[in-house]
PDB file of C-alpha atoms in Angstrom:
ATOM      1  CA  GLN A  39     -25.733  -7.511  43.286  1.00  0.00           C
ATOM      2  CA  VAL A  40     -29.056  -9.136  44.139  1.00  0.00           C
ATOM      3  CA  GLN A  41     -30.132 -12.753  43.772  1.00  0.00           C
ATOM      4  CA  LEU A  42     -33.804 -13.622  44.079  1.00  0.00           C
ATOM      5  CA  VAL A  43     -35.268 -17.063  44.750  1.00  0.00           C
ATOM      6  CA  GLU A  44     -38.997 -17.696  44.593  1.00  0.00           C
ATOM      7  CA  SER A  45     -40.886 -20.431  46.385  1.00  0.00           C
ATOM      8  CA  GLY A  46     -44.439 -21.366  47.270  1.00  0.00           C
ATOM      9  CA  GLY A  47     -45.781 -22.180  43.842  1.00  0.00           C
ATOM     10  CA  GLY A  48     -47.716 -25.313  43.109  1.00  0.00           C
ATOM     11  CA  LEU A  49     -51.002 -26.775  42.011  1.00  0.00           C
ATOM     12  CA  VAL A  50     -54.193 -25.396  43.493  1.00  0.00           C
ATOM     13  CA  GLN A  51     -57.871 -25.655  42.646  1.00  0.00           C
ATOM     14  CA  ALA A  52     -59.811 -22.657  41.437  1.00  0.00           C
ATOM     15  CA  GLY A  53     -60.956 -20.593  44.388  1.00  0.00           C
ATOM     16  CA  GLY A  54     -57.993 -21.620  46.491  1.00  0.00           C
ATOM     17  CA  SER A  55     -55.075 -19.607  47.801  1.00  0.00           C
ATOM     18  CA  LEU A  56     -51.307 -19.557  47.633  1.00  0.00           C
ATOM     19  CA  ARG A  57     -48.603 -17.504  49.243  1.00  0.00           C
ATOM     20  CA  LEU A  58     -45.482 -16.967  47.200  1.00  0.00           C
ATOM     21  CA  SER A  59     -42.209 -15.998  48.811  1.00  0.00           C
ATOM     22  CA  CYS A  60     -39.126 -14.366  47.378  1.00  0.00           C
ATOM     23  CA  ALA A  61     -35.859 -14.461  49.273  1.00  0.00           C
ATOM     24  CA  ALA A  62     -33.212 -11.917  48.384  1.00  0.00           C
ATOM     25  CA  SER A  63     -29.490 -12.294  48.862  1.00  0.00           C
ATOM     26  CA  GLY A  64     -26.215 -11.204  47.365  1.00  0.00           C
ATOM     27  CA  ARG A  65     -22.503 -10.878  47.797  1.00  0.00           C
ATOM     28  CA  THR A  66     -21.968  -8.633  50.814  1.00  0.00           C
ATOM     29  CA  PHE A  67     -25.743  -8.260  50.943  1.00  0.00           C
ATOM     30  CA  SER A  68     -27.284  -7.323  54.269  1.00  0.00           C
ATOM     31  CA  SER A  69     -30.849  -7.380  55.430  1.00  0.00           C
ATOM     32  CA  TYR A  70     -30.797  -3.607  55.635  1.00  0.00           C
ATOM     33  CA  ALA A  71     -30.037  -3.438  51.899  1.00  0.00           C
ATOM     34  CA  MET A  72     -33.552  -4.681  51.213  1.00  0.00           C
ATOM     35  CA  SER A  73     -34.826  -1.204  51.923  1.00  0.00           C
ATOM     36  CA  SER A  74     -32.914   0.048  48.866  1.00  0.00           C
ATOM     37  CA  TYR A  75     -35.128  -1.898  46.456  1.00  0.00           C
ATOM     38  CA  ALA A  76     -38.691  -1.755  45.369  1.00  0.00           C
ATOM     39  CA  MET A  77     -39.948  -5.314  44.989  1.00  0.00           C
ATOM     40  CA  GLY A  78     -42.502  -6.788  42.679  1.00  0.00           C
ATOM     41  CA  TRP A  79     -44.098  -9.824  41.157  1.00  0.00           C
ATOM     42  CA  PHE A  80     -44.573 -10.534  37.467  1.00  0.00           C
ATOM     43  CA  ARG A  81     -45.999 -13.539  35.701  1.00  0.00           C
ATOM     44  CA  GLN A  82     -45.805 -15.134  32.288  1.00  0.00           C
ATOM     45  CA  ALA A  83     -48.279 -17.637  30.923  1.00  0.00           C
ATOM     46  CA  PRO A  84     -47.423 -19.944  28.002  1.00  0.00           C
ATOM     47  CA  GLY A  85     -47.466 -18.071  24.717  1.00  0.00           C
ATOM     48  CA  MET A  86     -48.018 -14.736  26.419  1.00  0.00           C
ATOM     49  CA  GLU A  87     -45.878 -11.785  27.375  1.00  0.00           C
ATOM     50  CA  ARG A  88     -44.663 -11.201  30.891  1.00  0.00           C
ATOM     51  CA  GLU A  89     -47.052  -9.001  32.800  1.00  0.00           C
ATOM     52  CA  PHE A  90     -46.887  -7.020  35.988  1.00  0.00           C
ATOM     53  CA  VAL A  91     -48.821  -8.402  38.942  1.00  0.00           C
ATOM     54  CA  ALA A  92     -47.970  -6.411  42.053  1.00  0.00           C
ATOM     55  CA  GLY A  93     -45.354  -4.063  43.428  1.00  0.00           C
ATOM     56  CA  ILE A  94     -44.338  -2.650  46.779  1.00  0.00           C
ATOM     57  CA  SER A  95     -42.196   0.378  47.476  1.00  0.00           C
ATOM     58  CA  ARG A  96     -38.914   0.304  49.348  1.00  0.00           C
ATOM     59  CA  SER A  97     -40.470   1.199  52.662  1.00  0.00           C
ATOM     60  CA  GLY A  98     -43.580  -0.860  52.047  1.00  0.00           C
ATOM     61  CA  GLY A  99     -45.693   2.257  52.283  1.00  0.00           C
ATOM     62  CA  SER A 100     -47.093   1.955  48.779  1.00  0.00           C
ATOM     63  CA  THR A 101     -48.473  -1.024  46.903  1.00  0.00           C
ATOM     64  CA  VAL A 102     -49.845  -1.355  43.406  1.00  0.00           C
ATOM     65  CA  TYR A 103     -51.676  -4.165  41.655  1.00  0.00           C
ATOM     66  CA  ALA A 104     -52.620  -5.112  38.159  1.00  0.00           C
ATOM     67  CA  ASP A 105     -56.330  -4.821  37.482  1.00  0.00           C
ATOM     68  CA  SER A 106     -56.491  -8.563  36.924  1.00  0.00           C
ATOM     69  CA  VAL A 107     -55.585  -9.327  40.543  1.00  0.00           C
ATOM     70  CA  LYS A 108     -56.988  -6.352  42.446  1.00  0.00           C
ATOM     71  CA  GLY A 109     -58.964  -7.524  45.431  1.00  0.00           C
ATOM     72  CA  ARG A 110     -57.416 -10.987  45.257  1.00  0.00           C
ATOM     73  CA  ALA A 111     -53.710 -10.339  45.814  1.00  0.00           C
ATOM     74  CA  ILE A 112     -51.731  -8.807  48.650  1.00  0.00           C
ATOM     75  CA  ILE A 113     -48.050  -7.991  48.386  1.00  0.00           C
ATOM     76  CA  SER A 114     -45.998  -7.473  51.520  1.00  0.00           C
ATOM     77  CA  ARG A 115     -42.379  -7.387  52.555  1.00  0.00           C
ATOM     78  CA  ASP A 116     -40.271  -8.126  55.581  1.00  0.00           C
ATOM     79  CA  ASN A 117     -36.963  -6.397  55.064  1.00  0.00           C
ATOM     80  CA  ALA A 118     -35.514  -7.948  58.216  1.00  0.00           C
ATOM     81  CA  LYS A 119     -36.042 -11.372  56.639  1.00  0.00           C
ATOM     82  CA  ASN A 120     -34.954 -10.285  53.146  1.00  0.00           C
ATOM     83  CA  THR A 121     -38.281 -11.548  51.894  1.00  0.00           C
ATOM     84  CA  VAL A 122     -41.231 -10.323  49.873  1.00  0.00           C
ATOM     85  CA  TYR A 123     -44.540 -12.159  49.719  1.00  0.00           C
ATOM     86  CA  LEU A 124     -47.483 -12.412  47.388  1.00  0.00           C
ATOM     87  CA  GLN A 125     -50.674 -13.747  48.903  1.00  0.00           C
ATOM     88  CA  MET A 126     -53.165 -14.740  46.223  1.00  0.00           C
ATOM     89  CA  ASN A 127     -56.740 -15.652  47.012  1.00  0.00           C
ATOM     90  CA  SER A 128     -59.710 -16.727  44.925  1.00  0.00           C
ATOM     91  CA  LEU A 129     -57.367 -18.094  42.321  1.00  0.00           C
ATOM     92  CA  LYS A 130     -58.604 -18.533  38.779  1.00  0.00           C
ATOM     93  CA  PRO A 131     -57.341 -20.753  35.955  1.00  0.00           C
ATOM     94  CA  GLU A 132     -56.146 -17.625  34.163  1.00  0.00           C
ATOM     95  CA  ASP A 133     -53.750 -17.040  37.059  1.00  0.00           C
ATOM     96  CA  THR A 134     -51.761 -20.040  35.836  1.00  0.00           C
ATOM     97  CA  ALA A 135     -48.275 -18.829  34.966  1.00  0.00           C
ATOM     98  CA  ILE A 136     -44.687 -18.743  36.034  1.00  0.00           C
ATOM     99  CA  TYR A 137     -44.372 -16.080  38.689  1.00  0.00           C
ATOM    100  CA  TYR A 138     -41.180 -14.071  38.882  1.00  0.00           C
ATOM    101  CA  CYS A 139     -39.871 -11.955  41.696  1.00  0.00           C
ATOM    102  CA  ALA A 140     -38.252  -8.673  40.721  1.00  0.00           C
ATOM    103  CA  ALA A 141     -36.204  -5.958  42.368  1.00  0.00           C
ATOM    104  CA  ASP A 142     -35.296  -2.483  41.250  1.00  0.00           C
ATOM    105  CA  GLY A 143     -33.820   0.613  42.811  1.00  0.00           C
ATOM    106  CA  PHE A 144     -36.540   2.734  41.250  1.00  0.00           C
ATOM    107  CA  TRP A 145     -40.211   2.741  42.179  1.00  0.00           C
ATOM    108  CA  TYR A 146     -42.201   2.546  38.954  1.00  0.00           C
ATOM    109  CA  GLY A 147     -45.586   2.206  40.586  1.00  0.00           C
ATOM    110  CA  SER A 148     -48.290   0.912  38.301  1.00  0.00           C
ATOM    111  CA  SER A 149     -46.081   1.492  35.255  1.00  0.00           C
ATOM    112  CA  TRP A 150     -43.549  -1.117  36.307  1.00  0.00           C
ATOM    113  CA  SER A 151     -42.498  -3.117  33.226  1.00  0.00           C
ATOM    114  CA  ARG A 152     -38.811  -3.835  33.807  1.00  0.00           C
ATOM    115  CA  ALA A 153     -36.486  -4.676  36.664  1.00  0.00           C
ATOM    116  CA  ALA A 154     -32.807  -4.694  37.450  1.00  0.00           C
ATOM    117  CA  TYR A 155     -32.978  -8.168  39.005  1.00  0.00           C
ATOM    118  CA  TRP A 156     -35.138 -11.218  38.384  1.00  0.00           C
ATOM    119  CA  GLY A 157     -35.655 -14.534  40.078  1.00  0.00           C
ATOM    120  CA  GLN A 158     -35.830 -17.897  38.322  1.00  0.00           C
ATOM    121  CA  GLY A 159     -39.576 -18.130  38.723  1.00  0.00           C
ATOM    122  CA  THR A 160     -42.012 -20.469  40.417  1.00  0.00           C
ATOM    123  CA  GLN A 161     -44.852 -22.269  38.675  1.00  0.00           C
ATOM    124  CA  VAL A 162     -48.418 -21.613  39.750  1.00  0.00           C
ATOM    125  CA  THR A 163     -51.054 -23.862  38.235  1.00  0.00           C
ATOM    126  CA  VAL A 164     -54.732 -23.326  38.948  1.00  0.00           C
ATOM    127  CA  SER A 165     -57.001 -26.163  37.926  1.00  0.00           C
ATOM    128  CA  SER A 166     -60.664 -25.814  37.086  1.00  0.00           C
TER     129      SER A 166
END
């Protein structure tokens, strides 16, 4: 019942910043429905498993981050705009991956490893 579309990826030099966006929609979906879903970001580098990056609770009151991005990433949401964001600063080459937006009715916190809905992904490439 939820479709997710990521944007904002691209090529950036090490030390730079990017802001990823994820727009949610669906059949009979309303902006108020956004509050029913915890939102998150995952990433998958070539030859590696998908890993959790950041998550935000339904109300936005709680956020969690993978150790690899703590201090460099900020997740936020604007339910009125049906959008969740991931601001990434001080990017490193190891941040290079396809970044996926995710939504789930359950708040997994730092143990988030699955999701009910996934976006198509947006490529982030960090050059050295």
